[in-house]
Coordinates of C-alpha atoms and ligand atoms in Angstrom, one line a residue:
M293 CA 0.0 0.0 0.0
K294 CA 1.3 3.5 -0.8
Y295 CA -0.9 5.2 1.8
Q296 CA 0.1 5.8 5.4
Q297 CA -1.4 3.4 7.9
I298 CA -4.8 4.5 9.1
P299 CA -5.4 4.4 12.9
S300 CA -7.2 1.2 13.8
S301 CA -9.5 3.3 16.0
L302 CA -11.5 4.1 12.9
F303 CA -12.3 0.4 12.1
I304 CA -13.0 -0.4 15.8
K305 CA -15.5 2.5 15.8
N306 CA -17.1 1.3 12.6
R307 CA -17.5 -2.2 13.9
Q308 CA -19.1 -0.9 17.1
K309 CA -21.6 1.1 15.1
L310 CA -22.5 -2.0 13.2
F311 CA -22.8 -4.2 16.3
K312 CA -25.6 -1.9 17.6
R313 CA -27.6 -2.7 14.5
L314 CA -27.4 -6.5 14.3
K315 CA -30.2 -8.6 15.7
P316 CA -29.3 -10.6 18.8
N317 CA -27.5 -13.8 18.1
S318 CA -26.1 -12.9 14.7
I319 CA -23.0 -13.6 12.8
A320 CA -22.0 -11.3 10.0
I321 CA -19.5 -12.5 7.3
L322 CA -17.8 -10.2 4.9
N323 CA -15.4 -11.1 2.0
S324 CA -12.6 -9.5 0.1
N325 CA -13.1 -8.9 -3.6
D326 CA -11.6 -11.3 -6.0
I327 CA -8.5 -10.4 -8.0
M328 CA -10.1 -10.1 -11.5
P329 CA -8.5 -11.9 -14.5
T330 CA -7.6 -10.2 -17.7
N331 CA -6.1 -12.6 -20.3
A332 CA -3.7 -15.6 -20.1
D333 CA -2.1 -15.2 -16.6
G334 CA -2.8 -11.5 -16.3
T335 CA -4.8 -9.9 -13.6
M336 CA -6.2 -6.5 -12.8
L337 CA -4.8 -4.6 -9.9
F338 CA -6.5 -5.7 -6.7
R339 CA -9.2 -3.4 -5.3
Q340 CA -10.5 -4.3 -1.9
N341 CA -14.2 -4.6 -1.2
N342 CA -15.2 -1.4 0.5
D343 CA -17.3 -3.0 3.2
I344 CA -14.7 -5.3 4.6
F345 CA -12.3 -2.4 4.3
Y346 CA -14.6 -0.1 6.2
L347 CA -15.0 -2.6 9.0
S348 CA -11.4 -3.9 9.3
G349 CA -8.9 -1.8 7.3
V350 CA -7.6 -5.1 5.8
D351 CA -6.6 -4.2 2.2
Q352 CA -5.7 -7.7 1.0
E353 CA -7.3 -10.4 -1.2
E354 CA -8.6 -13.7 0.2
S355 CA -9.6 -12.2 3.6
I356 CA -12.8 -13.0 5.5
L357 CA -14.2 -11.0 8.4
V358 CA -16.5 -12.8 10.9
L359 CA -18.4 -10.7 13.4
F360 CA -20.3 -12.4 16.2
P361 CA -21.1 -9.9 18.9
D362 CA -22.9 -12.4 21.1
A363 CA -20.3 -15.2 20.7
P364 CA -20.0 -17.3 23.9
Q365 CA -16.2 -16.7 23.9
E366 CA -14.9 -13.1 23.9
K367 CA -12.2 -14.1 21.4
H368 CA -14.8 -15.0 18.8
K369 CA -16.6 -11.7 18.7
E370 CA -14.4 -10.5 15.9
I371 CA -12.2 -12.8 13.8
L372 CA -10.1 -12.3 10.7
F373 CA -9.2 -15.1 8.3
L374 CA -6.2 -14.2 6.2
K375 CA -4.1 -15.9 3.5
E376 CA -1.2 -17.6 5.3
T377 CA 2.1 -15.9 5.3
N378 CA 5.6 -16.6 6.7
S379 CA 9.1 -15.8 5.6
E380 CA 9.2 -18.7 3.1
I381 CA 5.8 -17.8 1.5
A382 CA 6.8 -14.1 1.5
I383 CA 9.7 -14.9 -1.0
W384 CA 7.1 -15.8 -3.6
E385 CA 4.0 -13.9 -2.6
G386 CA 5.6 -10.6 -1.3
D387 CA 4.4 -9.0 1.9
K388 CA 1.1 -10.2 3.2
L389 CA -0.3 -9.3 6.7
S390 CA 1.1 -11.3 9.6
K391 CA -1.2 -11.9 12.5
D392 CA 0.4 -9.1 14.4
Q393 CA 0.2 -6.7 11.5
A394 CA -3.4 -7.6 11.0
F395 CA -4.1 -6.7 14.6
E396 CA -2.3 -3.4 14.2
V397 CA -4.3 -2.5 11.1
S398 CA -7.7 -3.6 12.3
G399 CA -7.7 -3.8 16.1
I400 CA -8.9 -7.4 15.8
K401 CA -7.0 -9.8 18.1
T402 CA -8.2 -13.1 16.8
V403 CA -6.6 -13.8 13.4
Y404 CA -6.6 -17.3 11.8
W405 CA -5.3 -18.5 8.5
L406 CA -7.8 -18.9 5.7
Q407 CA -7.5 -22.7 5.6
D408 CA -9.2 -22.9 9.0
F409 CA -12.2 -20.9 8.0
E410 CA -14.7 -23.7 7.4
K411 CA -13.7 -25.6 10.6
V412 CA -13.9 -22.5 12.8
L413 CA -17.2 -21.3 11.4
R414 CA -18.7 -24.7 12.1
T415 CA -17.9 -24.4 15.7
L416 CA -19.6 -21.0 15.9
V417 CA -22.5 -21.0 13.5
Y418 CA -24.9 -23.1 15.5
E419 CA -24.6 -20.7 18.4
A420 CA -26.2 -18.1 16.1
E421 CA -29.7 -17.7 14.7
N422 CA -29.0 -15.1 12.0
I423 CA -26.4 -14.9 9.3
Y424 CA -25.8 -11.5 7.8
L425 CA -24.3 -11.6 4.3
N426 CA -23.3 -8.9 1.9
D427 CA -24.3 -8.0 -1.6
N428 CA -23.7 -5.0 -3.9
E429 CA -27.0 -3.2 -3.4
H430 CA -25.9 0.0 -5.2
L431 CA -28.8 1.4 -7.2
R432 CA -26.8 1.6 -10.4
A433 CA -24.7 -1.5 -10.0
K434 CA -24.5 -3.7 -13.1
V435 CA -22.6 -6.8 -12.1
V436 CA -22.0 -9.4 -14.8
V437 CA -19.5 -11.6 -13.1
E438 CA -20.0 -13.8 -10.0
T439 CA -18.5 -11.8 -7.2
A440 CA -16.8 -13.3 -4.1
D441 CA -19.9 -12.4 -2.1
A442 CA -22.2 -14.2 -4.5
R443 CA -20.0 -17.3 -4.5
F444 CA -19.8 -17.3 -0.7
R445 CA -23.6 -16.8 -0.5
K446 CA -24.2 -20.0 -2.5
W447 CA -21.8 -21.9 -0.4
C448 CA -23.2 -20.7 2.9
L449 CA -26.9 -21.3 1.9
E450 CA -25.9 -24.9 0.9
E451 CA -23.9 -25.5 4.0
Y452 CA -26.3 -23.9 6.5
P453 CA -29.7 -23.9 4.9
L454 CA -31.8 -23.5 8.1
H455 CA -30.4 -20.3 9.5
N456 CA -32.2 -17.0 9.1
Y457 CA -30.4 -14.9 6.5
E458 CA -30.2 -11.1 6.7
R459 CA -28.9 -8.3 4.4
I460 CA -26.0 -6.3 5.8
A461 CA -25.9 -3.9 2.9
P462 CA -28.7 -1.5 4.1
H463 CA -26.9 -1.1 7.5
L464 CA -23.5 -0.5 5.8
H465 CA -25.1 2.1 3.4
E466 CA -26.4 4.1 6.3
L467 CA -23.2 3.9 8.3
R468 CA -20.9 4.6 5.4
A469 CA -22.9 7.7 4.4
I470 CA -22.0 9.5 7.6
K471 CA -18.2 10.0 7.7
E472 CA -16.1 9.8 10.8
K473 CA -13.4 12.4 11.4
E474 CA -10.7 10.0 10.3
E475 CA -12.5 9.5 7.0
I476 CA -12.9 13.2 6.4
D477 CA -9.1 13.5 6.9
L478 CA -8.5 10.8 4.3
M479 CA -10.9 12.4 1.9
Q480 CA -9.3 15.8 2.4
T481 CA -5.9 14.1 1.6
A482 CA -7.4 12.7 -1.6
C483 CA -8.7 16.2 -2.5
D484 CA -5.4 17.8 -1.7
I485 CA -3.6 15.4 -4.0
T486 CA -6.1 16.3 -6.7
A487 CA -5.3 19.9 -6.0
K488 CA -1.6 19.3 -6.7
G489 CA -2.6 17.7 -10.0
V490 CA -4.6 20.8 -10.9
D491 CA -1.7 23.1 -10.1
R492 CA 0.5 21.0 -12.3
I493 CA -1.8 20.9 -15.3
L494 CA -2.8 24.6 -15.2
K495 CA 0.9 25.3 -15.8
F496 CA 1.2 22.6 -18.4
I497 CA -1.8 23.1 -20.7
K498 CA -1.4 25.1 -23.9
P499 CA -2.7 24.7 -27.4
G500 CA -1.1 21.7 -29.1
V501 CA -0.8 19.3 -26.1
M502 CA -2.6 16.0 -26.4
E503 CA -5.4 15.1 -24.0
Y504 CA -3.5 12.1 -22.8
E505 CA -0.5 14.2 -22.0
I506 CA -2.7 16.0 -19.5
E507 CA -3.8 12.7 -18.1
A508 CA -0.1 11.6 -17.7
E509 CA 0.8 14.8 -15.8
L510 CA -2.0 14.1 -13.4
M511 CA -1.0 10.4 -12.9
H512 CA 2.6 11.5 -12.3
E513 CA 1.5 13.9 -9.6
F514 CA -0.9 11.5 -8.0
L515 CA 1.6 8.6 -7.7
R516 CA 4.3 10.8 -6.2
N517 CA 1.9 11.7 -3.5
R518 CA 1.0 8.2 -2.3
S519 CA -2.1 7.8 -4.3
R520 CA -2.7 4.6 -6.3
G521 CA -3.9 6.8 -9.1
F522 CA -7.3 7.9 -10.5
A523 CA -10.4 7.2 -8.4
Y524 CA -12.2 6.6 -11.7
S525 CA -11.4 6.8 -15.4
P526 CA -10.5 10.5 -16.0
I527 CA -12.3 12.6 -18.7
I528 CA -9.9 15.0 -20.5
A529 CA -12.2 16.4 -23.1
S530 CA -11.3 19.3 -25.4
G531 CA -13.7 21.1 -27.7
F532 CA -16.7 19.1 -28.7
N533 CA -15.5 16.1 -26.7
A534 CA -16.7 17.9 -23.6
C535 CA -20.3 17.4 -24.8
V536 CA -19.9 13.6 -24.7
L537 CA -20.6 13.0 -21.0
H538 CA -18.6 9.7 -20.7
Y539 CA -15.7 10.6 -23.0
I540 CA -12.6 8.7 -21.8
E541 CA -10.6 8.2 -24.9
N542 CA -8.5 11.3 -24.1
N543 CA -6.7 11.0 -27.4
Q544 CA -7.2 14.3 -29.2
E545 CA -5.1 17.4 -29.6
V546 CA -6.1 20.4 -27.7
K547 CA -6.7 23.3 -30.0
D548 CA -6.4 27.1 -29.6
G549 CA -9.8 28.5 -28.6
D550 CA -11.1 25.2 -27.1
M551 CA -12.5 24.9 -23.7
I552 CA -11.2 21.7 -22.0
L553 CA -13.5 19.8 -19.6
M554 CA -11.5 17.7 -17.2
D555 CA -13.2 15.4 -14.7
F556 CA -10.7 13.5 -12.5
G557 CA -9.8 12.8 -8.9
A558 CA -7.1 11.1 -7.0
E559 CA -7.9 8.2 -4.7
Y560 CA -6.1 7.9 -1.4
A561 CA -6.4 5.0 1.0
N562 CA -9.3 3.7 -1.1
Y563 CA -11.2 7.0 -0.6
A564 CA -12.2 8.9 -3.8
S565 CA -12.1 12.5 -4.7
D566 CA -14.1 13.8 -7.7
L567 CA -13.4 17.1 -9.4
T568 CA -14.3 18.8 -12.6
R569 CA -12.7 22.0 -14.1
S570 CA -13.4 23.6 -17.5
I571 CA -10.6 25.8 -18.7
P572 CA -9.6 27.7 -21.9
A573 CA -6.8 25.9 -23.7
N574 CA -4.9 29.2 -24.3
G575 CA -5.3 30.5 -20.8
K576 CA -7.8 33.3 -21.6
F577 CA -11.6 32.9 -21.6
T578 CA -13.5 34.5 -24.5
A579 CA -16.5 36.6 -23.6
R580 CA -18.9 33.8 -24.6
Q581 CA -16.9 31.2 -22.6
K582 CA -17.0 33.5 -19.6
E583 CA -20.8 33.9 -19.9
V584 CA -21.5 30.2 -20.0
Y585 CA -18.9 29.5 -17.3
S586 CA -20.4 32.1 -15.0
A587 CA -23.9 30.6 -15.4
V588 CA -22.6 27.1 -14.3
L589 CA -20.6 28.7 -11.4
N590 CA -23.8 30.5 -10.2
V591 CA -25.7 27.2 -10.2
M592 CA -22.8 25.5 -8.4
K593 CA -22.8 28.2 -5.6
G594 CA -26.6 28.2 -5.4
A595 CA -26.7 24.4 -5.1
M596 CA -24.0 24.4 -2.3
S597 CA -26.0 27.0 -0.4
I598 CA -29.1 24.7 -0.2
L599 CA -27.4 21.4 0.4
K600 CA -28.0 21.3 4.2
P601 CA -29.2 18.8 6.8
G602 CA -33.0 18.2 6.3
I603 CA -33.3 18.5 2.5
T604 CA -33.8 15.3 0.5
L605 CA -31.8 14.7 -2.7
P606 CA -34.9 14.7 -4.9
D607 CA -36.1 18.0 -3.5
Y608 CA -32.6 19.5 -3.8
H609 CA -32.4 18.4 -7.5
V610 CA -35.8 20.1 -8.3
Q611 CA -34.5 23.3 -6.7
V612 CA -31.2 23.1 -8.5
G613 CA -33.1 22.5 -11.8
K614 CA -34.9 25.8 -11.2
M615 CA -31.6 27.6 -10.8
M616 CA -30.3 26.1 -14.0
E617 CA -33.6 27.0 -15.8
E618 CA -33.1 30.7 -14.8
E619 CA -29.5 30.7 -16.0
L620 CA -30.4 29.1 -19.4
L621 CA -33.2 31.6 -19.8
K622 CA -30.7 34.4 -19.3
L623 CA -28.4 32.8 -21.8
K624 CA -31.4 32.5 -24.2
L625 CA -30.7 28.8 -24.7
I626 CA -34.3 28.1 -23.7
T627 CA -37.4 30.2 -23.9
Q628 CA -40.2 31.0 -21.4
E629 CA -42.5 29.3 -23.8
E630 CA -40.5 26.1 -23.7
V631 CA -40.6 26.3 -19.9
A632 CA -44.3 26.9 -19.8
N633 CA -44.9 23.8 -22.0
Q634 CA -42.3 21.5 -20.5
D635 CA -42.8 17.9 -19.5
P636 CA -42.4 17.9 -15.7
E637 CA -40.6 14.6 -16.0
W638 CA -38.0 16.1 -18.4
P639 CA -37.9 19.9 -17.9
A640 CA -36.6 22.2 -20.6
Y641 CA -33.3 22.8 -18.9
K642 CA -32.4 19.1 -19.3
K643 CA -31.6 19.7 -23.0
Y644 CA -28.4 21.4 -21.8
F645 CA -27.9 19.8 -18.3
M646 CA -29.0 16.2 -18.5
H647 CA -27.3 14.6 -15.5
G648 CA -27.7 14.9 -11.7
T649 CA -26.1 17.6 -9.6
S650 CA -24.8 15.6 -6.6
H651 CA -24.0 12.1 -5.5
Y652 CA -22.6 10.7 -2.3
I653 CA -18.8 10.2 -2.4
G654 CA -16.5 8.2 -0.1
L655 CA -15.0 4.8 -0.5
D656 CA -16.9 4.7 -3.7
V657 CA -17.0 7.6 -6.1
H658 CA -20.7 7.1 -6.4
D659 CA -20.9 6.2 -2.8
V660 CA -23.7 4.4 -0.9
G661 CA -26.3 6.5 1.0
S662 CA -30.1 7.1 1.0
W663 CA -31.8 8.9 -1.9
T664 CA -35.1 9.2 0.0
Q665 CA -34.1 10.2 3.6
P666 CA -33.1 13.8 4.5
I667 CA -29.4 14.4 4.3
S668 CA -27.3 14.7 7.5
A669 CA -24.2 16.3 8.8
G670 CA -21.3 14.0 8.0
N671 CA -22.5 13.2 4.5
V672 CA -20.1 14.1 1.7
F673 CA -21.4 15.1 -1.7
T674 CA -20.2 16.3 -5.1
V675 CA -21.8 19.4 -6.5
E676 CA -21.5 19.3 -10.3
P677 CA -23.7 21.3 -12.6
G678 CA -22.9 21.7 -16.3
I679 CA -24.1 23.1 -19.5
Y680 CA -23.4 21.2 -22.8
F681 CA -24.0 23.2 -25.9
R682 CA -23.1 21.0 -28.8
A683 CA -23.7 23.7 -31.5
E684 CA -20.8 25.7 -30.0
N685 CA -18.5 22.8 -29.2
L686 CA -18.8 24.0 -25.7
G687 CA -19.2 21.8 -22.6
I688 CA -18.7 23.3 -19.2
R689 CA -19.0 21.4 -15.9
L690 CA -17.7 22.4 -12.5
E691 CA -17.4 19.9 -9.6
N692 CA -16.2 20.1 -6.0
D693 CA -16.7 17.7 -3.0
I694 CA -18.3 19.1 0.1
L695 CA -18.8 17.9 3.6
I696 CA -22.3 18.6 5.1
T697 CA -22.1 20.2 8.6
E698 CA -24.9 21.0 11.1
N699 CA -25.4 24.5 9.5
G700 CA -24.1 24.2 6.0
Y701 CA -21.0 22.7 4.4
I702 CA -17.2 22.7 4.2
D703 CA -15.8 22.7 0.7
L704 CA -13.0 20.1 0.7
M705 CA -11.8 21.6 -2.6
K706 CA -12.0 25.3 -1.6
D707 CA -8.3 25.9 -2.4
I708 CA -8.5 24.7 -6.0
P709 CA -8.9 27.6 -8.5
L710 CA -12.5 28.0 -9.6
E711 CA -13.2 31.6 -10.3
I712 CA -12.4 32.8 -13.9
E713 CA -9.6 35.2 -12.6
E714 CA -8.0 32.5 -10.5
I715 CA -7.8 30.1 -13.4
E716 CA -6.4 32.7 -15.8
A717 CA -3.9 33.8 -13.2
A718 CA -2.7 30.2 -12.6
M719 CA -2.5 29.4 -16.3
N720 CA -0.5 32.6 -17.0
A721 CA 1.8 32.6 -14.0
Ligands
LIG49 N1 -16.6 11.4 -12.4 C1 -17.9 10.8 -12.1 C2 -18.8 11.8 -11.7 O1 -18.6 13.0 -11.8 O2 -19.9 11.4 -11.2
LIG50 MN1 -16.7 13.9 -11.7
LIG51 MN1 -19.2 13.3 -9.7

C-alpha cells in the first residue's frame, strides 16, 4: 500500500456502530473482492471490497471477516481469516499481513489462516440464529461476473440452509454515508492530492498538447503523493468532446480556442475525490466562454447553499433545476414558452444539463447512501452542474466535493482555482 497506515480506532468504531444494528445472536460474514483476471495469466490490480475495508482496514485479497457480537467466547466476537504468510511464503508472494500486523491495522485480536475458516465457522455458526451476508445493493450497479460475495452466499446457503439470513448492505449504506473524522481527513488528503494535480496541469496546458499528456501529468502527480492513481477513469475532453458525457478516450489534440472539460480525482487509501474543471486551452476565456462558465458557477454556488441537513436529494435536485432554468433563460438557450410547455418529467433545462447535480462520495466515487431520507451532517457530496452546448463545441462542468455540517457545508476543494480570474492567473503565472 502506498498510503500511510490508518489508525485502527476508525475500524474499531465502525464495527461498534454495526454491532448496535445487528439482531441478537447474529453472525456477519464479509469477504474480500476477488482479483479479477484479464487474459492468459494476467490480472487487474487488486481493489478491496469497500465494506470489509470499512470494518477492518484489511486491504488484502482472500480475507474474510466474521463478526459475532454475542459469541460465547470473547475471542470469537471478531475474527479475521487471512491468507497464510511466513518468511518462506513471502519470498514468492511478497508482503502479506502477519497476524500481528493484521491486529495493528484492524484492532482485531483473533486472526486465523484462511484454511481454518470452514472448521472454525462450524464451531460458531450453530450458536447463532441469524447470518448477515453482503451483496452489492448500489442502485446503479450492473454486475456481470460472479462476485466473491455471490459465490460465498451460494456456499453458505448450501452448508447452513436453516439459519435465518439477513442483508447487511442497508446497514452499511447508512453507516458509510456518515463519515467519521478520520474518514474526512483521508478524503481531504485525496482532495489535496487532486489539488496538486490541478496546479500542475494549469501550468502545463497550452494549445497543441494532447489530452493524454494532461492525463499523464495528473497520474505522475498522484503517484508521487502516495495515491494509487485515479479514483475513476478520467475525462480529459477538449472542444466538442466535452459534450460527450462519458468521453474517456483522451486521445485528441487540444486546439487554440477550445475549452477543455477535465473530470478527474485522486484516490487515497481507497477514498475517492471527484473534481471537474473547465478551462480555456490558451489560458484566456472568451466573452462567450465567460458567460456560460459564470452561469454554471452561479448554479454551483446556489446548489451548495441549499445542500443542508434536512433536505432530501430529490427536492434538492428540483430546486437546482430551477436555478439552471433561470441561467439558461438568461443565456437565451431556452425560452419562457419552452418552460411553460415543458414535460415535468424532463424539464426544458435538461436539454443542456442532462445529469444529476450531486452524489454521495466516499470509499466509492458514487458512494452508498439514501436517496429518500433527508441528508445529514457528516454526508459528503459532489456538486457538479454543467451546460453542454453542442452547437458551439462547448461543454462546461464544475465539480467540488463538500462535507455537510450542522449548519451548512465545508468545501473540501476550496483551495482549487475555480473563479475565472483564479484560473487565468494560474495558467499565465
Ligand atoms: N466522475 C464521475 C462523476 O462525476 O460522477
Ligand atoms: Mn466527476
Ligand atoms: Mn461526480
